[in-house]
Amino acid sequence: MDNVTGNSYVENETKSTLLDTGNSDLDVQMSGIVLCSLGSSHEADPQSFYRCRAPIASLDCMEEFQGCGGDHVSTRSDSQALVSRQSSFASSLKYKPLGKSGLRVSQLGLGTWVTFSPQVSEDTAEEIISVAYEAGINLFDLSEAYSGGRAEIQLGNILKKKNWRRTSYHVITKVYWNSKGDERGLSRKHIIESVKMSLERLQLDYVDVIIIHRADDMCPMEEVVRAASHCIEQGWCMYWGTSRWSAVEIMEAWTNCRQFNCITPIVEQSEYHLFCRGKTELYLPEMYNKIGVGTMAWSPLAIGLISSKMDEGMPVFTRQSFKGYTWLKDKAGTEEGRKQQTRLRELAQLSERLGCTLTQLSVAWSMKNDNLHCVLIGAATVDQLLENINSLQVVPKLKPEHMSELERILDNKPVRPPMISTLAQR
């Protein structure tokens, strides 16, 4: 019997077998039939076939593939590893790869600058961290300079006490802004020592990402990228990124990494809110498309200038009363600050029509930017945290007409400057 005749015989026998059994079970219908390919040295045995489940036909596998197309965004229900942390926000919170790496982070992260400030008690800070974790937030951002290192100590104590699985959360810490001015900078010595001290304060074996907090003009870029790669190779961190770097500096770092065979950065932390849009909207999407550096936005509330508390129709800047934040009050009294207050009054009216607070509108507006991989929110109380997380419910309400009205009120849409030809000027 030739191969063609043999294969036809097997197919006919298979069909008749399925019809005879009359089994309508899903497993039988979705079973794959693997025919043995017989070489010229073997006789074709029409009864020799194997029945197995095709991976793509498995319902379990289909759940793995769901929501993994396009920008690889999946909802929380798709993540089997995080099933035990379901909450009322679980259906809205999404997870994205950070940059073009494989590290999946929640679209909202918790920035701990205010949470671990001296004005917030340790019990309140612990409650904020716990509520954020249970709500599905898996990223905690801090720095060696926050509260003189006390922020890392507090978070380390909380993580040790809670005993959460290390795979269920990500810790990001920053290097450069040491509490002692004479120890700041990005020398190899400072980067390595800062990372090791952060690990000691956090009581962790590693941090997920170290962020180089601003560039250092006094230090060669080669030294910076080599030191960051060394920390990763030693297992002290998994990735590295930048914060407050220009597009030119990011590209310079990436070029040095390629030249010296070092590990490239995966993220840039950039200030992004209603009144600060330029770099994040104009240049960072290009960095992601060209070299895979993602964008993590910080200060969606303009460092507390955007507040839901109103006084005669004007937002009350509550954070300016904190110790160390009095400069916010001076900024609000400037000409630019008064213009912002006028716009905030109109934005507050828009938020009322949408049935949300001004804070929620600001955070939701940031999340409408598809080029952002994560938005860092801050909170000094649990109520503030829940208010910020509830911004997830506002995002679907922002229709094109609302976004157009926001643009009209803000009147600050960034525009890339025109190209200047040096040849035309000659």
Tab-separated table of N, CA, C and O in Angstrom, residues 67-182:
chain	number	residue	atom	x	y	z
A	67	GLY	N	-5.922	37.851	25.656
A	67	GLY	CA	-5.425	39.168	26.035
A	67	GLY	C	-3.958	39.362	25.824
A	67	GLY	O	-3.379	40.303	26.339
A	68	CYS	N	-3.283	38.511	25.057
A	68	CYS	CA	-1.840	38.635	24.871
A	68	CYS	C	-1.483	39.140	23.484
A	68	CYS	O	-0.370	38.971	23.029
A	69	GLY	N	-2.415	39.732	22.791
A	69	GLY	CA	-2.101	40.254	21.472
A	69	GLY	C	-1.780	41.725	21.524
A	69	GLY	O	-1.973	42.403	22.524
A	70	GLY	N	-1.327	42.261	20.425
A	70	GLY	CA	-1.073	43.689	20.345
A	70	GLY	C	0.030	44.122	21.263
A	70	GLY	O	1.183	43.763	21.110
A	71	ASP	N	-0.348	44.919	22.291
A	71	ASP	CA	0.664	45.458	23.194
A	71	ASP	C	0.882	44.548	24.387
A	71	ASP	O	1.432	44.951	25.391
A	72	HIS	N	0.422	43.302	24.300
A	72	HIS	CA	0.660	42.302	25.349
A	72	HIS	C	0.121	42.761	26.689
A	72	HIS	O	0.782	42.671	27.710
A	73	VAL	N	-1.112	43.281	26.707
A	73	VAL	CA	-1.754	43.697	27.941
A	73	VAL	C	-2.695	42.606	28.385
A	73	VAL	O	-3.459	42.078	27.591
A	74	SER	N	-2.638	42.216	29.640
A	74	SER	CA	-3.550	41.209	30.163
A	74	SER	C	-4.219	41.736	31.412
A	74	SER	O	-3.633	42.510	32.162
A	75	THR	N	-5.470	41.321	31.626
A	75	THR	CA	-6.155	41.705	32.847
A	75	THR	C	-5.703	40.816	33.975
A	75	THR	O	-5.111	39.762	33.775
A	76	ARG	N	-6.062	41.213	35.187
A	76	ARG	CA	-5.592	40.483	36.357
A	76	ARG	C	-6.121	39.059	36.383
A	76	ARG	O	-5.454	38.155	36.861
A	77	SER	N	-7.355	38.825	35.850
A	77	SER	CA	-7.912	37.482	35.887
A	77	SER	C	-7.132	36.520	35.017
A	77	SER	O	-7.265	35.312	35.167
A	78	ASP	N	-6.307	37.015	34.092
A	78	ASP	CA	-5.507	36.153	33.241
A	78	ASP	C	-4.252	35.649	33.942
A	78	ASP	O	-3.586	34.757	33.446
A	79	SER	N	-3.905	36.216	35.057
A	79	SER	CA	-2.655	35.853	35.713
A	79	SER	C	-2.932	34.842	36.814
A	79	SER	O	-3.444	35.178	37.869
A	80	GLN	N	-2.602	33.569	36.565
A	80	GLN	CA	-2.864	32.523	37.542
A	80	GLN	C	-2.004	32.683	38.785
A	80	GLN	O	-2.376	32.238	39.873
A	81	ALA	N	-0.837	33.304	38.645
A	81	ALA	CA	0.068	33.438	39.782
A	81	ALA	C	-0.449	34.427	40.808
A	81	ALA	O	0.014	34.443	41.943
A	82	LEU	N	-1.439	35.278	40.415
A	82	LEU	CA	-1.906	36.316	41.323
A	82	LEU	C	-3.370	36.111	41.710
A	82	LEU	O	-4.040	37.035	42.109
A	83	VAL	N	-3.865	34.872	41.588
A	83	VAL	CA	-5.266	34.596	41.814
A	83	VAL	C	-5.686	34.891	43.247
A	83	VAL	O	-6.803	35.292	43.503
A	84	SER	N	-4.780	34.702	44.188
A	84	SER	CA	-5.124	34.849	45.597
A	84	SER	C	-5.290	36.297	46.013
A	84	SER	O	-5.739	36.565	47.115
A	85	ARG	N	-4.920	37.238	45.156
A	85	ARG	CA	-4.982	38.647	45.523
A	85	ARG	C	-6.095	39.366	44.776
A	85	ARG	O	-5.935	40.458	44.285
A	86	GLN	N	-7.265	38.748	44.662
A	86	GLN	CA	-8.376	39.356	43.965
A	86	GLN	C	-8.983	40.444	44.832
A	86	GLN	O	-9.011	40.365	46.041
A	87	SER	N	-9.508	41.473	44.179
A	87	SER	CA	-10.156	42.566	44.879
A	87	SER	C	-11.157	43.194	43.937
A	87	SER	O	-11.324	42.770	42.801
A	88	SER	N	-11.831	44.235	44.423
A	88	SER	CA	-12.821	44.913	43.594
A	88	SER	C	-12.187	45.650	42.424
A	88	SER	O	-12.855	46.015	41.473
A	89	PHE	N	-10.869	45.896	42.492
A	89	PHE	CA	-10.183	46.589	41.414
A	89	PHE	C	-9.565	45.628	40.411
A	89	PHE	O	-9.002	46.050	39.408
A	90	ALA	N	-9.653	44.314	40.693
A	90	ALA	CA	-8.910	43.343	39.905
A	90	ALA	C	-9.326	43.343	38.441
A	90	ALA	O	-8.501	43.148	37.556
A	91	SER	N	-10.620	43.545	38.178
A	91	SER	CA	-11.086	43.478	36.802
A	91	SER	C	-10.649	44.677	35.977
A	91	SER	O	-10.677	44.630	34.754
A	92	SER	N	-10.257	45.774	36.638
A	92	SER	CA	-9.877	46.984	35.917
A	92	SER	C	-8.370	47.139	35.782
A	92	SER	O	-7.902	47.712	34.810
A	93	LEU	N	-7.624	46.668	36.766
A	93	LEU	CA	-6.182	46.846	36.752
A	93	LEU	C	-5.547	45.925	35.724
A	93	LEU	O	-5.830	44.731	35.690
A	94	LYS	N	-4.689	46.483	34.889
A	94	LYS	CA	-4.026	45.715	33.846
A	94	LYS	C	-2.532	45.670	34.099
A	94	LYS	O	-1.997	46.452	34.876
A	95	TYR	N	-1.866	44.771	33.414
A	95	TYR	CA	-0.437	44.576	33.571
A	95	TYR	C	0.228	44.636	32.212
A	95	TYR	O	-0.278	44.085	31.241
A	96	LYS	N	1.359	45.317	32.158
A	96	LYS	CA	2.091	45.481	30.908
A	96	LYS	C	3.561	45.143	31.116
A	96	LYS	O	4.091	45.321	32.219
A	97	PRO	N	4.227	44.688	30.060
A	97	PRO	CA	5.691	44.568	30.137
A	97	PRO	C	6.309	45.955	30.280
A	97	PRO	O	5.859	46.911	29.638
A	98	LEU	N	7.305	46.076	31.124
A	98	LEU	CA	7.978	47.350	31.337
A	98	LEU	C	8.984	47.560	30.217
A	98	LEU	O	10.002	46.868	30.140
A	99	GLY	N	8.698	48.520	29.343
A	99	GLY	CA	9.519	48.674	28.155
A	99	GLY	C	9.366	47.450	27.278
A	99	GLY	O	8.285	46.875	27.160
A	100	LYS	N	10.455	47.023	26.664
A	100	LYS	CA	10.434	45.801	25.870
A	100	LYS	C	11.095	44.650	26.617
A	100	LYS	O	11.623	43.725	26.008
A	101	SER	N	11.049	44.731	27.959
A	101	SER	CA	11.537	43.634	28.788
A	101	SER	C	10.384	42.677	29.060
A	101	SER	O	9.246	42.903	28.641
A	102	GLY	N	10.656	41.621	29.798
A	102	GLY	CA	9.615	40.673	30.163
A	102	GLY	C	9.022	40.934	31.530
A	102	GLY	O	8.181	40.161	31.999
A	103	LEU	N	9.435	42.019	32.202
A	103	LEU	CA	8.951	42.320	33.550
A	103	LEU	C	7.564	42.946	33.456
A	103	LEU	O	7.399	44.052	32.957
A	104	ARG	N	6.563	42.253	33.970
A	104	ARG	CA	5.185	42.723	33.888
A	104	ARG	C	4.837	43.504	35.150
A	104	ARG	O	4.952	42.995	36.269
A	105	VAL	N	4.388	44.723	34.955
A	105	VAL	CA	4.064	45.607	36.076
A	105	VAL	C	2.620	46.074	35.950
A	105	VAL	O	2.059	46.140	34.855
A	106	SER	N	2.011	46.394	37.083
A	106	SER	CA	0.654	46.937	37.071
A	106	SER	C	0.676	48.341	36.506
A	106	SER	O	1.658	49.072	36.631
A	107	GLN	N	-0.427	48.717	35.853
A	107	GLN	CA	-0.470	50.035	35.217
A	107	GLN	C	-0.442	51.169	36.240
A	107	GLN	O	-0.156	52.316	35.886
A	108	LEU	N	-0.734	50.855	37.492
A	108	LEU	CA	-0.567	51.795	38.591
A	108	LEU	C	0.478	51.244	39.544
A	108	LEU	O	0.409	50.086	39.953
A	109	GLY	N	1.466	52.058	39.877
A	109	GLY	CA	2.466	51.698	40.865
A	109	GLY	C	2.390	52.656	42.038
A	109	GLY	O	1.836	53.756	41.919
A	110	LEU	N	2.939	52.251	43.164
A	110	LEU	CA	2.896	53.101	44.359
A	110	LEU	C	4.239	53.769	44.572
A	110	LEU	O	5.244	53.102	44.840
A	111	GLY	N	4.261	55.083	44.448
A	111	GLY	CA	5.435	55.868	44.802
A	111	GLY	C	5.397	56.183	46.285
A	111	GLY	O	4.374	56.633	46.809
A	112	THR	N	6.489	55.947	46.980
A	112	THR	CA	6.472	56.009	48.450
A	112	THR	C	7.106	57.273	49.020
A	112	THR	O	7.431	57.322	50.200
A	113	TRP	N	7.312	58.287	48.189
A	113	TRP	CA	7.924	59.513	48.680
A	113	TRP	C	7.123	60.107	49.837
A	113	TRP	O	7.670	60.470	50.882
A	114	VAL	N	5.800	60.202	49.670
A	114	VAL	CA	4.941	60.772	50.709
A	114	VAL	C	4.560	59.714	51.746
A	114	VAL	O	4.463	60.011	52.933
A	115	THR	N	4.374	58.470	51.304
A	115	THR	CA	3.921	57.416	52.207
A	115	THR	C	4.872	57.213	53.373
A	115	THR	O	4.444	56.983	54.514
A	116	PHE	N	6.175	57.307	53.106
A	116	PHE	CA	7.168	57.104	54.164
A	116	PHE	C	7.785	58.417	54.639
A	116	PHE	O	8.903	58.435	55.149
A	117	SER	N	7.053	59.503	54.467
A	117	SER	CA	7.536	60.787	54.971
A	117	SER	C	7.335	60.848	56.483
A	117	SER	O	6.522	60.096	57.043
A	118	PRO	N	8.025	61.743	57.169
A	118	PRO	CA	7.894	61.819	58.641
A	118	PRO	C	6.489	62.153	59.108
A	118	PRO	O	6.134	61.842	60.259
A	119	GLN	N	5.657	62.778	58.251
A	119	GLN	CA	4.306	63.159	58.652
A	119	GLN	C	3.337	61.981	58.679
A	119	GLN	O	2.220	62.105	59.174
A	120	VAL	N	3.735	60.838	58.140
A	120	VAL	CA	2.863	59.655	58.078
A	120	VAL	C	3.373	58.623	59.072
A	120	VAL	O	4.559	58.272	59.059
A	121	SER	N	2.497	58.131	59.924
A	121	SER	CA	2.902	57.157	60.940
A	121	SER	C	3.237	55.817	60.294
A	121	SER	O	2.802	55.512	59.177
A	122	GLU	N	3.987	54.994	61.015
A	122	GLU	CA	4.388	53.698	60.493
A	122	GLU	C	3.182	52.775	60.293
A	122	GLU	O	3.142	51.999	59.332
A	123	ASP	N	2.206	52.861	61.194
A	123	ASP	CA	1.011	52.027	61.049
A	123	ASP	C	0.225	52.408	59.802
A	123	ASP	O	-0.266	51.536	59.068
A	124	THR	N	0.106	53.702	59.564
A	124	THR	CA	-0.610	54.160	58.365
A	124	THR	C	0.128	53.746	57.107
A	124	THR	O	-0.487	53.294	56.126
A	125	ALA	N	1.453	53.885	57.124
A	125	ALA	CA	2.253	53.485	55.957
A	125	ALA	C	2.094	51.995	55.669
A	125	ALA	O	1.955	51.585	54.510
A	126	GLU	N	2.094	51.186	56.717
A	126	GLU	CA	1.927	49.743	56.528
A	126	GLU	C	0.549	49.423	55.947
A	126	GLU	O	0.409	48.562	55.069
A	127	GLU	N	-0.462	50.134	56.422
A	127	GLU	CA	-1.809	49.900	55.906
A	127	GLU	C	-1.905	50.298	54.431
A	127	GLU	O	-2.559	49.624	53.628
A	128	ILE	N	-1.247	51.392	54.062
A	128	ILE	CA	-1.258	51.825	52.663
A	128	ILE	C	-0.607	50.778	51.769
A	128	ILE	O	-1.127	50.425	50.703
A	129	ILE	N	0.549	50.263	52.197
A	129	ILE	CA	1.241	49.243	51.412
A	129	ILE	C	0.378	47.994	51.273
A	129	ILE	O	0.272	47.402	50.190
A	130	SER	N	-0.269	47.588	52.347
A	130	SER	CA	-1.099	46.384	52.323
A	130	SER	C	-2.295	46.552	51.403
A	130	SER	O	-2.620	45.655	50.609
A	131	VAL	N	-2.966	47.702	51.499
A	131	VAL	CA	-4.136	47.945	50.650
A	131	VAL	C	-3.732	47.995	49.179
A	131	VAL	O	-4.425	47.454	48.312
A	132	ALA	N	-2.591	48.629	48.897
A	132	ALA	CA	-2.120	48.695	47.508
A	132	ALA	C	-1.843	47.296	46.963
A	132	ALA	O	-2.228	46.965	45.835
A	133	TYR	N	-1.197	46.479	47.763
A	133	TYR	CA	-0.880	45.107	47.330
A	133	TYR	C	-2.147	44.297	47.090
A	133	TYR	O	-2.274	43.604	46.073
A	134	GLU	N	-3.092	44.389	48.009
A	134	GLU	CA	-4.331	43.628	47.866
A	134	GLU	C	-5.162	44.137	46.696
A	134	GLU	O	-5.959	43.381	46.121
A	135	ALA	N	-4.999	45.396	46.325
A	135	ALA	CA	-5.728	45.946	45.188
A	135	ALA	C	-5.130	45.523	43.859
A	135	ALA	O	-5.714	45.783	42.808
A	136	GLY	N	-3.970	44.893	43.887
A	136	GLY	CA	-3.352	44.408	42.661
A	136	GLY	C	-2.110	45.150	42.239
A	136	GLY	O	-1.470	44.780	41.257
A	137	ILE	N	-1.752	46.215	42.946
A	137	ILE	CA	-0.528	46.952	42.618
A	137	ILE	C	0.672	46.090	42.988
A	137	ILE	O	0.794	45.624	44.126
A	138	ASN	N	1.558	45.871	42.038
A	138	ASN	CA	2.708	44.988	42.300
A	138	ASN	C	4.042	45.709	42.191
A	138	ASN	O	5.086	45.065	42.155
A	139	LEU	N	4.024	47.048	42.162
A	139	LEU	CA	5.266	47.808	42.013
A	139	LEU	C	5.348	48.881	43.096
A	139	LEU	O	4.424	49.685	43.253
A	140	PHE	N	6.457	48.880	43.828
A	140	PHE	CA	6.706	49.871	44.873
A	140	PHE	C	7.993	50.616	44.529
A	140	PHE	O	9.054	50.002	44.375
A	141	ASP	N	7.879	51.926	44.435
A	141	ASP	CA	9.000	52.769	44.015
A	141	ASP	C	9.493	53.589	45.193
A	141	ASP	O	8.697	54.255	45.879
A	142	LEU	N	10.803	53.555	45.422
A	142	LEU	CA	11.394	54.384	46.477
A	142	LEU	C	12.803	54.796	46.073
A	142	LEU	O	13.220	54.589	44.940
A	143	SER	N	13.529	55.396	47.005
A	143	SER	CA	14.867	55.894	46.718
A	143	SER	C	15.709	55.823	47.970
A	143	SER	O	15.189	55.816	49.096
A	144	GLU	N	17.018	55.796	47.761
A	144	GLU	CA	17.929	55.806	48.902
A	144	GLU	C	17.841	57.108	49.685
A	144	GLU	O	18.221	57.173	50.847
A	145	ALA	N	17.308	58.149	49.043
A	145	ALA	CA	17.254	59.464	49.682
A	145	ALA	C	15.941	59.728	50.397
A	145	ALA	O	15.855	60.693	51.169
A	146	TYR	N	14.892	58.921	50.161
A	146	TYR	CA	13.603	59.188	50.791
A	146	TYR	C	13.722	59.051	52.303
A	146	TYR	O	14.068	57.990	52.836
A	147	SER	N	13.443	60.149	52.980
A	147	SER	CA	13.511	60.206	54.445
A	147	SER	C	14.865	59.744	54.967
A	147	SER	O	14.960	59.105	56.023
A	148	GLY	N	15.925	60.047	54.210
A	148	GLY	CA	17.268	59.696	54.648
A	148	GLY	C	17.516	58.203	54.744
A	148	GLY	O	18.296	57.756	55.588
A	149	GLY	N	16.841	57.404	53.904
A	149	GLY	CA	16.990	55.958	53.940
A	149	GLY	C	15.947	55.252	54.781
A	149	GLY	O	15.835	54.019	54.737
A	150	ARG	N	15.165	56.017	55.552
A	150	ARG	CA	14.156	55.399	56.421
A	150	ARG	C	13.045	54.730	55.614
A	150	ARG	O	12.446	53.752	56.060
A	151	ALA	N	12.779	55.245	54.412
A	151	ALA	CA	11.729	54.656	53.574
A	151	ALA	C	12.059	53.212	53.223
A	151	ALA	O	11.195	52.329	53.297
A	152	GLU	N	13.317	52.953	52.862
A	152	GLU	CA	13.715	51.589	52.531
A	152	GLU	C	13.641	50.684	53.756
A	152	GLU	O	13.247	49.514	53.656
A	153	ILE	N	14.010	51.204	54.905
A	153	ILE	CA	13.939	50.400	56.138
A	153	ILE	C	12.498	50.031	56.449
A	153	ILE	O	12.182	48.875	56.768
A	154	GLN	N	11.590	50.998	56.345
A	154	GLN	CA	10.189	50.732	56.643
A	154	GLN	C	9.586	49.730	55.671
A	154	GLN	O	8.882	48.790	56.077
A	155	LEU	N	9.843	49.917	54.384
A	155	LEU	CA	9.288	48.984	53.409
A	155	LEU	C	9.858	47.580	53.626
A	155	LEU	O	9.128	46.581	53.529
A	156	GLY	N	11.153	47.502	53.930
A	156	GLY	CA	11.749	46.197	54.197
A	156	GLY	C	11.101	45.499	55.378
A	156	GLY	O	10.837	44.284	55.338
A	157	ASN	N	10.816	46.258	56.433
A	157	ASN	CA	10.165	45.668	57.606
A	157	ASN	C	8.751	45.190	57.272
A	157	ASN	O	8.311	44.131	57.743
A	158	ILE	N	8.045	45.973	56.455
A	158	ILE	CA	6.677	45.597	56.084
A	158	ILE	C	6.684	44.323	55.241
A	158	ILE	O	5.895	43.401	55.475
A	159	LEU	N	7.573	44.268	54.260
A	159	LEU	CA	7.632	43.093	53.393
A	159	LEU	C	8.011	41.838	54.178
A	159	LEU	O	7.503	40.750	53.929
A	160	LYS	N	8.908	42.000	55.132
A	160	LYS	CA	9.306	40.857	55.957
A	160	LYS	C	8.160	40.402	56.844
A	160	LYS	O	7.937	39.198	57.043
A	161	LYS	N	7.413	41.345	57.377
A	161	LYS	CA	6.290	41.024	58.248
A	161	LYS	C	5.168	40.339	57.474
A	161	LYS	O	4.577	39.361	57.941
A	162	LYS	N	4.868	40.851	56.288
A	162	LYS	CA	3.771	40.285	55.493
A	162	LYS	C	4.140	38.935	54.888
A	162	LYS	O	3.265	38.116	54.613
A	163	ASN	N	5.415	38.749	54.628
A	163	ASN	CA	5.893	37.481	54.068
A	163	ASN	C	5.195	37.134	52.753
A	163	ASN	O	4.816	35.983	52.506
A	164	TRP	N	4.997	38.149	51.913
A	164	TRP	CA	4.429	37.908	50.595
A	164	TRP	C	5.451	37.199	49.720
A	164	TRP	O	6.657	37.322	49.927
A	165	ARG	N	4.944	36.450	48.752
A	165	ARG	CA	5.843	35.783	47.817
A	165	ARG	C	6.668	36.825	47.072
A	165	ARG	O	6.136	37.805	46.553
A	166	ARG	N	7.959	36.600	46.985
A	166	ARG	CA	8.841	37.595	46.339
A	166	ARG	C	8.508	37.764	44.865
A	166	ARG	O	8.757	38.832	44.296
A	167	THR	N	7.951	36.743	44.260
A	167	THR	CA	7.610	36.836	42.843
A	167	THR	C	6.358	37.666	42.586
A	167	THR	O	6.044	37.965	41.434
A	168	SER	N	5.642	38.049	43.640
A	168	SER	CA	4.358	38.734	43.461
A	168	SER	C	4.472	40.253	43.511
A	168	SER	O	3.467	40.942	43.336
A	169	TYR	N	5.644	40.802	43.752
A	169	TYR	CA	5.794	42.259	43.784
A	169	TYR	C	7.174	42.650	43.267
A	169	TYR	O	8.105	41.837	43.245
A	170	HIS	N	7.285	43.898	42.843
A	170	HIS	CA	8.537	44.433	42.320
A	170	HIS	C	8.941	45.656	43.138
A	170	HIS	O	8.091	46.496	43.460
A	171	VAL	N	10.208	45.746	43.455
A	171	VAL	CA	10.744	46.877	44.220
A	171	VAL	C	11.715	47.642	43.332
A	171	VAL	O	12.622	47.056	42.733
A	172	ILE	N	11.502	48.945	43.251
A	172	ILE	CA	12.382	49.826	42.482
A	172	ILE	C	13.011	50.832	43.438
A	172	ILE	O	12.307	51.435	44.256
A	173	THR	N	14.306	51.000	43.357
A	173	THR	CA	14.968	52.014	44.169
A	173	THR	C	15.903	52.832	43.301
A	173	THR	O	16.331	52.381	42.233
A	174	LYS	N	16.198	54.040	43.760
A	174	LYS	CA	16.959	54.993	42.946
A	174	LYS	C	18.332	55.252	43.544
A	174	LYS	O	18.527	55.173	44.764
A	175	VAL	N	19.261	55.596	42.659
A	175	VAL	CA	20.640	55.899	43.025
A	175	VAL	C	20.987	57.293	42.528
A	175	VAL	O	20.599	57.674	41.430
A	176	TYR	N	21.688	58.040	43.329
A	176	TYR	CA	22.283	59.350	43.041
A	176	TYR	C	22.060	60.291	44.211
A	176	TYR	O	23.004	60.822	44.767
A	177	TRP	N	20.776	60.496	44.560
A	177	TRP	CA	20.457	61.500	45.571
A	177	TRP	C	20.711	60.965	46.969
A	177	TRP	O	19.791	60.700	47.732
A	178	ASN	N	21.952	60.783	47.327
A	178	ASN	CA	22.278	60.357	48.678
A	178	ASN	C	21.934	61.463	49.663
A	178	ASN	O	21.981	62.645	49.324
A	179	SER	N	21.569	61.068	50.883
A	179	SER	CA	21.210	62.057	51.898
A	179	SER	C	22.390	62.966	52.247
A	179	SER	O	22.204	64.079	52.726
A	180	LYS	N	23.609	62.492	51.998
A	180	LYS	CA	24.798	63.310	52.218
A	180	LYS	C	25.268	63.871	50.886
A	180	LYS	O	25.565	63.128	49.956
A	181	GLY	N	25.330	65.182	50.792
A	181	GLY	CA	25.649	65.827	49.524
A	181	GLY	C	26.991	65.430	48.953
A	181	GLY	O	27.144	65.297	47.735
A	182	ASP	N	27.986	65.184	49.814
A	182	ASP	CA	29.311	64.863	49.316
A	182	ASP	C	29.402	63.433	48.792
A	182	ASP	O	30.420	63.049	48.207
